[in-house]
Amino acid sequence: MKKFLGRTSGCLMVLAVLAFCIGKSDIKVHATEATRKALEEAKEKLSETKDQLEKKQDELDDKKDDITNLNQEKSELENKLDNLNDQLTEVSDNLSSLEDKIDVKENEIYSTQEELKEAIKTKDDQYAAMKKRVQFIYEKQSFMLMDMLLDVGSFADFLNQSNYIAALSGYDRKMLLAYEQTCEDVEAKENLLKSQKEELDTAKAEVEAEQSRVSGLVNQTSGSISQYKKNISSAEEEAKNIEAQAKEYESQVESQNDDVKKLEAKLAEEIRLSKLAKSSSWRSIGEVQFAEGDRELLANLIYCEAGAEPYEGKVAVGAVVINRVLSSVYPDTVVGVIYQSGQFSPVGSGRLALALANGSATEACYQAADAAMSGQTNVGNCVYFRTPIPGLTGINIGGHVFY
């Protein structure tokens, strides 16, 4: 440490003090601008996420309404299907009854046809017998008269024989007429039965057509119900996906709310520090008593934060640390500033401890540490730095913006 102080010329010290005095009246903590911008962006992102969540919730409500409507329509179709099945059962029963009646009618027609055949045969037989008797009488008339004359004992017996022959002929004619009437009656009955069967066949055809129509409606309705079930299943799956997306947005909203609260708290703290910095006093570099090890500590922090940066970037990081040491808002030692909670990420991640253990700081890092500890600054009174983000303004050096 003494070696470092010995290298500092009096002229350089005077210049540093003068520079500090000139800039002291315009000391500002610029972090609030970046934090306010970050807060605005976080709120905007939160608002967008809430809008997306609201859209998803509306979409989910619409999808649930669709599912309700689909279920209602499916229920109506199922009721319709039940009614159609009842109709189909009734039509099938009617068809079965008609088929039974047709079978009975066909049996009756068959019996009547057999009866008609028998009547016609009887009529034909009677006609043939009568014809033979008439023919016999006609052909054997002289012979029969002679037999009748020879066999009868009296004229009365002869008349009786003649009356018998006449009665026999009249009976034959009467029976022939009766058989002809029977044939006509049976034929009329057959025609009636055929007419009735035709009516039954017509009714059967109509019932079969109705059965086909109702069966078609049953199949169509069953198909519609199956399609509704598929649509409902698809809608329910879509609803699950939408609900999952909504939950994801809800989680994002919760996380972004936390981010906004943290940024609001950070902004409030930085505003407090900014106000405090404006009214606080700053020390000159000559008032700082560096401890042994500060140079090594600062050089290794510079290595962790700006090891890949150009030399100007390394000096700028060192200057931020020394600016904090000079400001009454922050700890007044290099160790205090570097190890202040939540300020430098290499501290929290363990990278700084590893760099110190391995002696990782390069010669350029030590040179930058020496320059900063001598009061040199290429970032004015900036006390923050980070990688650039949209809306953050400051002094850009290398891959950092200083503010």
CSV table of C-alpha atoms in Angstrom, one decimal:
chain,number,residue,atom,x,y,z
A,1,MET,CA,0.0,0.0,0.0
A,2,LYS,CA,2.8,2.4,0.9
A,3,LYS,CA,4.4,1.5,-2.5
A,4,PHE,CA,1.2,2.5,-4.2
A,5,LEU,CA,1.0,5.8,-2.3
A,6,GLY,CA,4.6,6.5,-3.0
A,7,ARG,CA,4.0,6.2,-6.7
A,8,THR,CA,1.2,8.8,-6.6
A,9,SER,CA,2.7,12.2,-7.4
A,10,GLY,CA,1.6,15.3,-5.6
A,11,CYS,CA,0.6,16.9,-8.9
A,12,LEU,CA,-1.7,14.0,-9.8
A,13,MET,CA,-3.3,14.2,-6.4
A,14,VAL,CA,-4.0,17.9,-6.8
A,15,LEU,CA,-5.6,17.3,-10.2
A,16,ALA,CA,-7.8,14.5,-8.8
A,17,VAL,CA,-8.9,16.7,-5.9
A,18,LEU,CA,-9.7,19.6,-8.3
A,19,ALA,CA,-11.6,17.3,-10.7
A,20,PHE,CA,-13.6,16.0,-7.7
A,21,CYS,CA,-14.5,19.5,-6.5
A,22,ILE,CA,-15.6,20.6,-10.0
A,23,GLY,CA,-17.9,17.6,-10.4
A,24,LYS,CA,-19.2,17.4,-6.9
A,25,SER,CA,-22.0,20.0,-7.5
A,26,ASP,CA,-23.5,17.7,-10.1
A,27,ILE,CA,-23.3,14.4,-8.3
A,28,LYS,CA,-26.2,12.1,-9.3
A,29,VAL,CA,-27.1,8.5,-8.9
A,30,HIS,CA,-28.4,7.5,-12.4
A,31,ALA,CA,-29.7,4.0,-11.5
A,32,THR,CA,-33.2,5.2,-11.0
A,33,GLU,CA,-33.6,5.9,-14.7
A,34,ALA,CA,-32.6,2.4,-15.7
A,35,THR,CA,-34.7,0.8,-12.9
A,36,ARG,CA,-37.7,3.0,-13.8
A,37,LYS,CA,-37.3,1.9,-17.4
A,38,ALA,CA,-37.0,-1.7,-16.4
A,39,LEU,CA,-40.1,-1.3,-14.1
A,40,GLU,CA,-42.1,0.2,-17.0
A,41,GLU,CA,-41.1,-2.7,-19.2
A,42,ALA,CA,-42.0,-5.2,-16.5
A,43,LYS,CA,-45.4,-3.5,-16.0
A,44,GLU,CA,-45.9,-3.5,-19.8
A,45,LYS,CA,-45.0,-7.2,-20.0
A,46,LEU,CA,-47.3,-7.9,-17.0
A,47,SER,CA,-50.1,-6.1,-18.7
A,48,GLU,CA,-49.6,-8.0,-22.0
A,49,THR,CA,-49.5,-11.3,-20.0
A,50,LYS,CA,-52.7,-10.3,-18.2
A,51,ASP,CA,-54.3,-9.6,-21.6
A,52,GLN,CA,-53.2,-13.0,-22.9
A,53,LEU,CA,-54.5,-14.6,-19.7
A,54,GLU,CA,-57.9,-12.8,-20.1
A,55,LYS,CA,-58.1,-13.9,-23.7
A,56,LYS,CA,-57.3,-17.5,-22.7
A,57,GLN,CA,-59.9,-17.4,-20.0
A,58,ASP,CA,-62.5,-16.0,-22.5
A,59,GLU,CA,-61.4,-18.7,-25.0
A,60,LEU,CA,-61.8,-21.3,-22.2
A,61,ASP,CA,-65.2,-20.0,-21.3
A,62,ASP,CA,-66.3,-20.1,-25.0
A,63,LYS,CA,-64.9,-23.6,-25.3
A,64,LYS,CA,-66.8,-24.7,-22.2
A,65,ASP,CA,-70.0,-23.2,-23.6
A,66,ASP,CA,-69.3,-25.1,-26.8
A,67,ILE,CA,-69.0,-28.3,-24.8
A,68,THR,CA,-72.2,-27.6,-22.9
A,69,ASN,CA,-74.0,-27.0,-26.2
A,70,LEU,CA,-72.6,-30.1,-27.7
A,71,ASN,CA,-73.6,-32.2,-24.7
A,72,GLN,CA,-77.1,-30.7,-24.8
A,73,GLU,CA,-77.4,-31.4,-28.5
A,74,LYS,CA,-76.0,-34.9,-28.0
A,75,SER,CA,-78.6,-35.5,-25.2
A,76,GLU,CA,-81.4,-34.3,-27.5
A,77,LEU,CA,-80.1,-36.7,-30.2
A,78,GLU,CA,-80.0,-39.5,-27.7
A,79,ASN,CA,-83.6,-38.8,-26.8
A,80,LYS,CA,-84.5,-38.7,-30.4
A,81,LEU,CA,-82.7,-42.0,-30.9
A,82,ASP,CA,-84.7,-43.6,-28.1
A,83,ASN,CA,-87.9,-42.4,-29.7
A,84,LEU,CA,-86.7,-43.7,-33.1
A,85,ASN,CA,-85.8,-47.1,-31.6
A,86,ASP,CA,-89.3,-47.2,-30.0
A,87,GLN,CA,-90.8,-46.4,-33.4
A,88,LEU,CA,-88.6,-49.0,-35.0
A,89,THR,CA,-89.7,-51.6,-32.5
A,90,GLU,CA,-93.4,-50.7,-33.1
A,91,VAL,CA,-92.9,-50.8,-36.9
A,92,SER,CA,-91.1,-54.1,-36.6
A,93,ASP,CA,-93.9,-55.5,-34.4
A,94,ASN,CA,-96.5,-54.3,-37.0
A,95,LEU,CA,-94.5,-55.9,-39.8
A,96,SER,CA,-94.2,-59.1,-37.9
A,97,SER,CA,-98.0,-59.0,-37.3
A,98,LEU,CA,-98.7,-58.4,-40.9
A,99,GLU,CA,-96.4,-61.2,-41.9
A,100,ASP,CA,-98.3,-63.5,-39.6
A,101,LYS,CA,-101.6,-62.3,-41.1
A,102,ILE,CA,-100.2,-62.8,-44.6
A,103,ASP,CA,-99.1,-66.3,-43.7
A,104,VAL,CA,-102.6,-67.1,-42.4
A,105,LYS,CA,-104.1,-65.5,-45.5
A,106,GLU,CA,-101.8,-67.5,-47.8
A,107,ASN,CA,-102.9,-70.7,-45.9
A,108,GLU,CA,-106.5,-69.8,-46.3
A,109,ILE,CA,-106.0,-69.1,-50.0
A,110,TYR,CA,-104.2,-72.5,-50.3
A,111,SER,CA,-107.0,-74.3,-48.5
A,112,THR,CA,-109.6,-72.5,-50.6
A,113,GLN,CA,-107.8,-73.4,-53.8
A,114,GLU,CA,-107.7,-77.0,-52.7
A,115,GLU,CA,-111.4,-76.8,-51.8
A,116,LEU,CA,-112.1,-75.2,-55.2
A,117,LYS,CA,-110.1,-78.0,-56.9
A,118,GLU,CA,-112.2,-80.6,-55.0
A,119,ALA,CA,-115.5,-78.9,-55.8
A,120,ILE,CA,-114.5,-78.6,-59.5
A,121,LYS,CA,-113.6,-82.3,-59.5
A,122,THR,CA,-116.9,-83.2,-57.8
A,123,LYS,CA,-118.8,-81.1,-60.3
A,124,ASP,CA,-117.0,-82.7,-63.2
A,125,ASP,CA,-117.6,-86.2,-61.8
A,126,GLN,CA,-121.3,-85.4,-61.3
A,127,TYR,CA,-121.5,-84.0,-64.8
A,128,ALA,CA,-119.8,-87.0,-66.2
A,129,ALA,CA,-122.1,-89.4,-64.3
A,130,MET,CA,-125.2,-87.5,-65.4
A,131,LYS,CA,-123.9,-87.5,-69.0
A,132,LYS,CA,-123.4,-91.2,-68.9
A,133,ARG,CA,-126.9,-91.8,-67.5
A,134,VAL,CA,-128.5,-89.5,-70.0
A,135,GLN,CA,-126.5,-91.1,-72.8
A,136,PHE,CA,-127.4,-94.6,-71.6
A,137,ILE,CA,-131.1,-93.7,-71.4
A,138,TYR,CA,-131.0,-92.2,-74.8
A,139,GLU,CA,-129.1,-95.0,-76.4
A,140,LYS,CA,-131.1,-97.8,-74.6
A,141,GLN,CA,-134.4,-96.1,-74.6
A,142,SER,CA,-136.2,-98.9,-76.7
A,143,PHE,CA,-134.7,-101.6,-74.7
A,144,MET,CA,-135.5,-99.9,-71.4
A,145,LEU,CA,-139.1,-99.4,-72.5
A,146,MET,CA,-139.5,-103.0,-73.4
A,147,ASP,CA,-138.0,-104.1,-70.1
A,148,MET,CA,-140.3,-101.7,-68.3
A,149,LEU,CA,-143.3,-103.0,-70.2
A,150,LEU,CA,-142.4,-106.6,-69.6
A,151,ASP,CA,-141.5,-106.1,-65.9
A,152,VAL,CA,-144.3,-103.9,-64.7
A,153,GLY,CA,-147.5,-105.6,-63.7
A,154,SER,CA,-149.7,-102.6,-64.3
A,155,PHE,CA,-149.8,-99.3,-65.9
A,156,ALA,CA,-149.3,-97.6,-62.5
A,157,ASP,CA,-146.0,-99.5,-62.1
A,158,PHE,CA,-145.0,-98.2,-65.5
A,159,LEU,CA,-145.7,-94.7,-64.5
A,160,ASN,CA,-143.7,-95.1,-61.3
A,161,GLN,CA,-140.8,-96.4,-63.4
A,162,SER,CA,-141.0,-93.4,-65.6
A,163,ASN,CA,-141.3,-91.0,-62.7
A,164,TYR,CA,-138.2,-92.6,-61.2
A,165,ILE,CA,-136.2,-92.0,-64.3
A,166,ALA,CA,-137.5,-88.4,-64.5
A,167,ALA,CA,-136.6,-87.8,-60.8
A,168,LEU,CA,-133.2,-89.2,-61.2
A,169,SER,CA,-132.6,-86.9,-64.1
A,170,GLY,CA,-133.9,-83.9,-62.1
A,171,TYR,CA,-131.6,-84.8,-59.2
A,172,ASP,CA,-128.6,-85.0,-61.4
A,173,ARG,CA,-129.4,-81.6,-62.8
A,174,LYS,CA,-130.1,-80.1,-59.3
A,175,MET,CA,-126.8,-81.5,-58.0
A,176,LEU,CA,-124.9,-80.2,-61.0
A,177,LEU,CA,-126.3,-76.7,-60.5
A,178,ALA,CA,-125.5,-77.0,-56.8
A,179,TYR,CA,-121.9,-78.0,-57.6
A,180,GLU,CA,-121.6,-75.2,-60.1
A,181,GLN,CA,-122.8,-72.8,-57.4
A,182,THR,CA,-120.3,-74.2,-54.9
A,183,CYS,CA,-117.5,-73.7,-57.5
A,184,GLU,CA,-118.6,-70.1,-58.0
A,185,ASP,CA,-118.7,-69.5,-54.2
A,186,VAL,CA,-115.3,-71.0,-53.7
A,187,GLU,CA,-113.9,-69.0,-56.6
A,188,ALA,CA,-115.4,-65.8,-55.2
A,189,LYS,CA,-113.9,-66.7,-51.8
A,190,GLU,CA,-110.5,-67.2,-53.4
A,191,ASN,CA,-110.8,-63.9,-55.2
A,192,LEU,CA,-111.7,-62.2,-51.9
A,193,LEU,CA,-108.8,-63.8,-50.1
A,194,LYS,CA,-106.5,-62.8,-52.9
A,195,SER,CA,-107.8,-59.2,-52.7
A,196,GLN,CA,-107.3,-59.3,-48.9
A,197,LYS,CA,-103.8,-60.6,-49.4
A,198,GLU,CA,-103.0,-57.9,-51.9
A,199,GLU,CA,-104.1,-55.4,-49.3
A,200,LEU,CA,-101.9,-57.1,-46.7
A,201,ASP,CA,-99.0,-57.1,-49.2
A,202,THR,CA,-99.5,-53.4,-49.8
A,203,ALA,CA,-99.6,-52.7,-46.1
A,204,LYS,CA,-96.5,-54.8,-45.6
A,205,ALA,CA,-94.6,-52.9,-48.3
A,206,GLU,CA,-95.6,-49.6,-46.6
A,207,VAL,CA,-94.5,-50.9,-43.2
A,208,GLU,CA,-91.2,-52.2,-44.7
A,209,ALA,CA,-90.7,-48.7,-46.3
A,210,GLU,CA,-91.4,-47.2,-42.9
A,211,GLN,CA,-89.1,-49.6,-41.2
A,212,SER,CA,-86.4,-48.8,-43.7
A,213,ARG,CA,-87.0,-45.0,-43.2
A,214,VAL,CA,-86.9,-45.3,-39.4
A,215,SER,CA,-83.9,-47.6,-39.5
A,216,GLY,CA,-82.1,-45.1,-41.7
A,217,LEU,CA,-83.0,-42.3,-39.2
A,218,VAL,CA,-81.7,-44.5,-36.4
A,219,ASN,CA,-78.4,-45.1,-38.2
A,220,GLN,CA,-78.1,-41.4,-39.1
A,221,THR,CA,-78.9,-40.3,-35.6
A,222,SER,CA,-76.4,-42.9,-34.2
A,223,GLY,CA,-73.8,-41.5,-36.6
A,224,SER,CA,-74.5,-38.0,-35.5
A,225,ILE,CA,-74.2,-39.0,-31.8
A,226,SER,CA,-70.9,-40.6,-32.5
A,227,GLN,CA,-69.7,-37.4,-34.3
A,228,TYR,CA,-70.9,-35.3,-31.4
A,229,LYS,CA,-69.0,-37.6,-29.0
A,230,LYS,CA,-65.9,-37.0,-31.1
A,231,ASN,CA,-66.5,-33.3,-31.2
A,232,ILE,CA,-67.0,-33.2,-27.5
A,233,SER,CA,-63.9,-35.2,-26.9
A,234,SER,CA,-61.9,-32.9,-29.2
A,235,ALA,CA,-63.4,-29.8,-27.5
A,236,GLU,CA,-62.6,-31.2,-24.0
A,237,GLU,CA,-59.0,-31.8,-25.2
A,238,GLU,CA,-58.8,-28.3,-26.5
A,239,ALA,CA,-60.3,-27.0,-23.3
A,240,LYS,CA,-57.6,-28.8,-21.3
A,241,ASN,CA,-54.9,-27.3,-23.5
A,242,ILE,CA,-56.4,-23.8,-23.2
A,243,GLU,CA,-56.7,-24.3,-19.4
A,244,ALA,CA,-53.0,-25.4,-19.2
A,245,GLN,CA,-52.0,-22.3,-21.2
A,246,ALA,CA,-54.2,-20.2,-18.9
A,247,LYS,CA,-52.4,-21.7,-15.9
A,248,GLU,CA,-49.1,-21.0,-17.5
A,249,TYR,CA,-50.1,-17.4,-18.0
A,250,GLU,CA,-51.3,-17.2,-14.4
A,251,SER,CA,-47.9,-18.5,-13.3
A,252,GLN,CA,-46.3,-15.9,-15.5
A,253,VAL,CA,-48.5,-13.2,-14.1
A,254,GLU,CA,-47.6,-14.2,-10.6
A,255,SER,CA,-43.9,-14.3,-11.4
A,256,GLN,CA,-44.1,-11.0,-13.2
A,257,ASN,CA,-46.0,-9.4,-10.3
A,258,ASP,CA,-43.1,-10.5,-8.1
A,259,ASP,CA,-40.7,-9.0,-10.6
A,260,VAL,CA,-42.6,-5.7,-10.6
A,261,LYS,CA,-42.7,-5.6,-6.8
A,262,LYS,CA,-39.0,-6.3,-6.7
A,263,LEU,CA,-38.3,-3.6,-9.3
A,264,GLU,CA,-40.6,-1.2,-7.4
A,265,ALA,CA,-38.7,-1.9,-4.2
A,266,LYS,CA,-35.4,-1.5,-6.1
A,267,LEU,CA,-36.5,1.7,-7.7
A,268,ALA,CA,-37.6,3.0,-4.3
A,269,GLU,CA,-34.3,2.1,-2.8
A,270,GLU,CA,-32.4,3.7,-5.7
A,271,ILE,CA,-34.5,6.8,-5.5
A,272,ARG,CA,-33.7,6.9,-1.8
A,273,LEU,CA,-30.0,6.4,-2.6
A,274,SER,CA,-30.2,9.0,-5.4
A,275,LYS,CA,-31.7,11.6,-3.1
A,276,LEU,CA,-29.2,10.7,-0.4
A,277,ALA,CA,-26.3,10.9,-2.8
A,278,LYS,CA,-27.4,14.4,-3.9
A,279,SER,CA,-27.3,15.7,-0.4
A,280,SER,CA,-24.4,13.6,0.8
A,281,SER,CA,-20.7,14.5,0.8
A,282,TRP,CA,-18.0,12.9,-1.3
A,283,ARG,CA,-14.5,12.4,-0.1
A,284,SER,CA,-11.4,13.2,-2.1
A,285,ILE,CA,-9.2,10.3,-3.2
A,286,GLY,CA,-6.5,11.6,-0.8
A,287,GLU,CA,-8.8,11.0,2.1
A,288,VAL,CA,-9.0,7.3,1.4
A,289,GLN,CA,-6.8,5.0,3.4
A,290,PHE,CA,-6.4,1.8,1.3
A,291,ALA,CA,-5.8,-1.4,3.2
A,292,GLU,CA,-3.3,-4.1,2.3
A,293,GLY,CA,-5.0,-6.4,-0.1
A,294,ASP,CA,-7.3,-3.8,-1.6
A,295,ARG,CA,-5.3,-3.7,-4.9
A,296,GLU,CA,-5.4,-7.5,-5.3
A,297,LEU,CA,-9.1,-7.6,-4.4
A,298,LEU,CA,-10.0,-4.8,-6.9
A,299,ALA,CA,-7.8,-6.3,-9.6
A,300,ASN,CA,-9.5,-9.7,-9.3
A,301,LEU,CA,-13.0,-8.2,-9.3
A,302,ILE,CA,-12.0,-6.3,-12.5
A,303,TYR,CA,-10.8,-9.6,-13.9
A,304,CYS,CA,-14.2,-11.2,-13.1
A,305,GLU,CA,-16.3,-8.3,-14.4
A,306,ALA,CA,-14.2,-7.1,-17.3
A,307,GLY,CA,-11.4,-9.6,-18.0
A,308,ALA,CA,-12.4,-9.8,-21.7
A,309,GLU,CA,-13.0,-6.1,-22.0
A,310,PRO,CA,-10.5,-3.5,-23.4
A,311,TYR,CA,-8.3,-1.7,-20.9
A,312,GLU,CA,-10.7,1.3,-20.8
A,313,GLY,CA,-13.5,-1.1,-19.7
A,314,LYS,CA,-11.3,-2.5,-16.9
A,315,VAL,CA,-10.5,1.1,-15.7
A,316,ALA,CA,-14.2,1.9,-15.8
A,317,VAL,CA,-15.1,-1.0,-13.6
A,318,GLY,CA,-12.4,0.0,-11.1
A,319,ALA,CA,-13.6,3.6,-11.2
A,320,VAL,CA,-17.2,2.5,-10.2
A,321,VAL,CA,-15.8,0.7,-7.1
A,322,ILE,CA,-13.7,3.7,-6.1
A,323,ASN,CA,-16.6,6.1,-6.8
A,324,ARG,CA,-18.7,4.2,-4.2
A,325,VAL,CA,-15.8,4.3,-1.8
A,326,LEU,CA,-15.7,8.1,-2.2
A,327,SER,CA,-19.5,8.5,-1.8
A,328,SER,CA,-20.9,8.6,1.7
A,329,VAL,CA,-23.9,6.6,0.5
A,330,TYR,CA,-21.8,3.4,0.2
A,331,PRO,CA,-19.3,1.8,2.4
A,332,ASP,CA,-16.0,3.7,2.7
A,333,THR,CA,-13.7,0.8,2.0
A,334,VAL,CA,-12.9,-1.3,-1.0
A,335,VAL,CA,-13.7,-4.4,0.9
A,336,GLY,CA,-17.0,-3.0,2.1
A,337,VAL,CA,-18.1,-1.8,-1.4
A,338,ILE,CA,-17.1,-5.1,-3.1
A,339,TYR,CA,-18.7,-7.3,-0.5
A,340,GLN,CA,-21.8,-5.2,0.0
A,341,SER,CA,-24.8,-7.6,-0.3
A,342,GLY,CA,-26.2,-8.0,-3.8
A,343,GLN,CA,-24.0,-5.6,-5.6
A,344,PHE,CA,-21.4,-7.6,-7.6
A,345,SER,CA,-22.5,-10.9,-9.1
A,346,PRO,CA,-19.0,-12.6,-9.0
A,347,VAL,CA,-19.1,-12.3,-5.2
A,348,GLY,CA,-22.4,-14.1,-4.9
A,349,SER,CA,-21.4,-16.7,-7.5
A,350,GLY,CA,-18.1,-17.5,-6.0
A,351,ARG,CA,-16.1,-16.5,-9.0
A,352,LEU,CA,-14.2,-13.8,-7.1
A,353,ALA,CA,-13.2,-16.2,-4.4
A,354,LEU,CA,-11.9,-18.6,-7.0
A,355,ALA,CA,-10.0,-15.8,-8.9
A,356,LEU,CA,-8.4,-14.7,-5.7
A,357,ALA,CA,-7.4,-18.3,-4.8
A,358,ASN,CA,-5.9,-18.9,-8.3
A,359,GLY,CA,-4.4,-15.4,-8.6
A,360,SER,CA,-6.3,-15.0,-11.9
A,361,ALA,CA,-6.0,-11.2,-12.3
A,362,THR,CA,-3.8,-10.2,-15.2
A,363,GLU,CA,-1.2,-7.4,-15.4
A,364,ALA,CA,-3.8,-5.2,-17.2
A,365,CYS,CA,-6.3,-5.8,-14.4
A,366,TYR,CA,-3.7,-4.6,-11.8
A,367,GLN,CA,-2.8,-1.6,-14.0
A,368,ALA,CA,-6.5,-0.7,-14.1
A,369,ALA,CA,-6.8,-1.1,-10.4
A,370,ASP,CA,-3.9,1.2,-9.8
A,371,ALA,CA,-5.4,3.8,-12.1
A,372,ALA,CA,-8.7,3.7,-10.3
A,373,MET,CA,-7.2,3.8,-6.9
A,374,SER,CA,-5.2,6.8,-8.0
A,375,GLY,CA,-8.4,8.6,-8.7
A,376,GLN,CA,-8.6,8.2,-12.4
A,377,THR,CA,-12.1,7.8,-13.9
A,378,ASN,CA,-13.4,7.6,-17.4
A,379,VAL,CA,-17.1,7.2,-16.3
A,380,GLY,CA,-17.4,10.4,-14.2
A,381,ASN,CA,-19.3,9.7,-10.9
A,382,CYS,CA,-21.1,6.6,-12.2
A,383,VAL,CA,-21.7,4.1,-9.4
A,384,TYR,CA,-23.4,1.3,-11.5
A,385,PHE,CA,-22.7,-0.7,-14.6
A,386,ARG,CA,-24.2,-3.6,-16.4
A,387,THR,CA,-24.7,-5.1,-19.9
A,388,PRO,CA,-26.8,-2.9,-22.1
A,389,ILE,CA,-30.6,-3.2,-22.1
A,390,PRO,CA,-33.2,-1.3,-24.1
A,391,GLY,CA,-34.0,2.1,-22.6
A,392,LEU,CA,-30.9,2.2,-20.4
A,393,THR,CA,-28.7,5.2,-21.2
A,394,GLY,CA,-25.2,6.0,-19.9
A,395,ILE,CA,-21.6,5.7,-20.9
A,396,ASN,CA,-20.9,2.7,-23.1
A,397,ILE,CA,-17.5,1.2,-22.9
A,398,GLY,CA,-16.9,-2.2,-24.3
A,399,GLY,CA,-19.7,-4.5,-23.4
A,400,HIS,CA,-21.0,-2.5,-20.5
A,401,VAL,CA,-23.0,0.6,-19.9
A,402,PHE,CA,-22.0,2.8,-16.9
A,403,TYR,CA,-24.6,5.0,-15.2
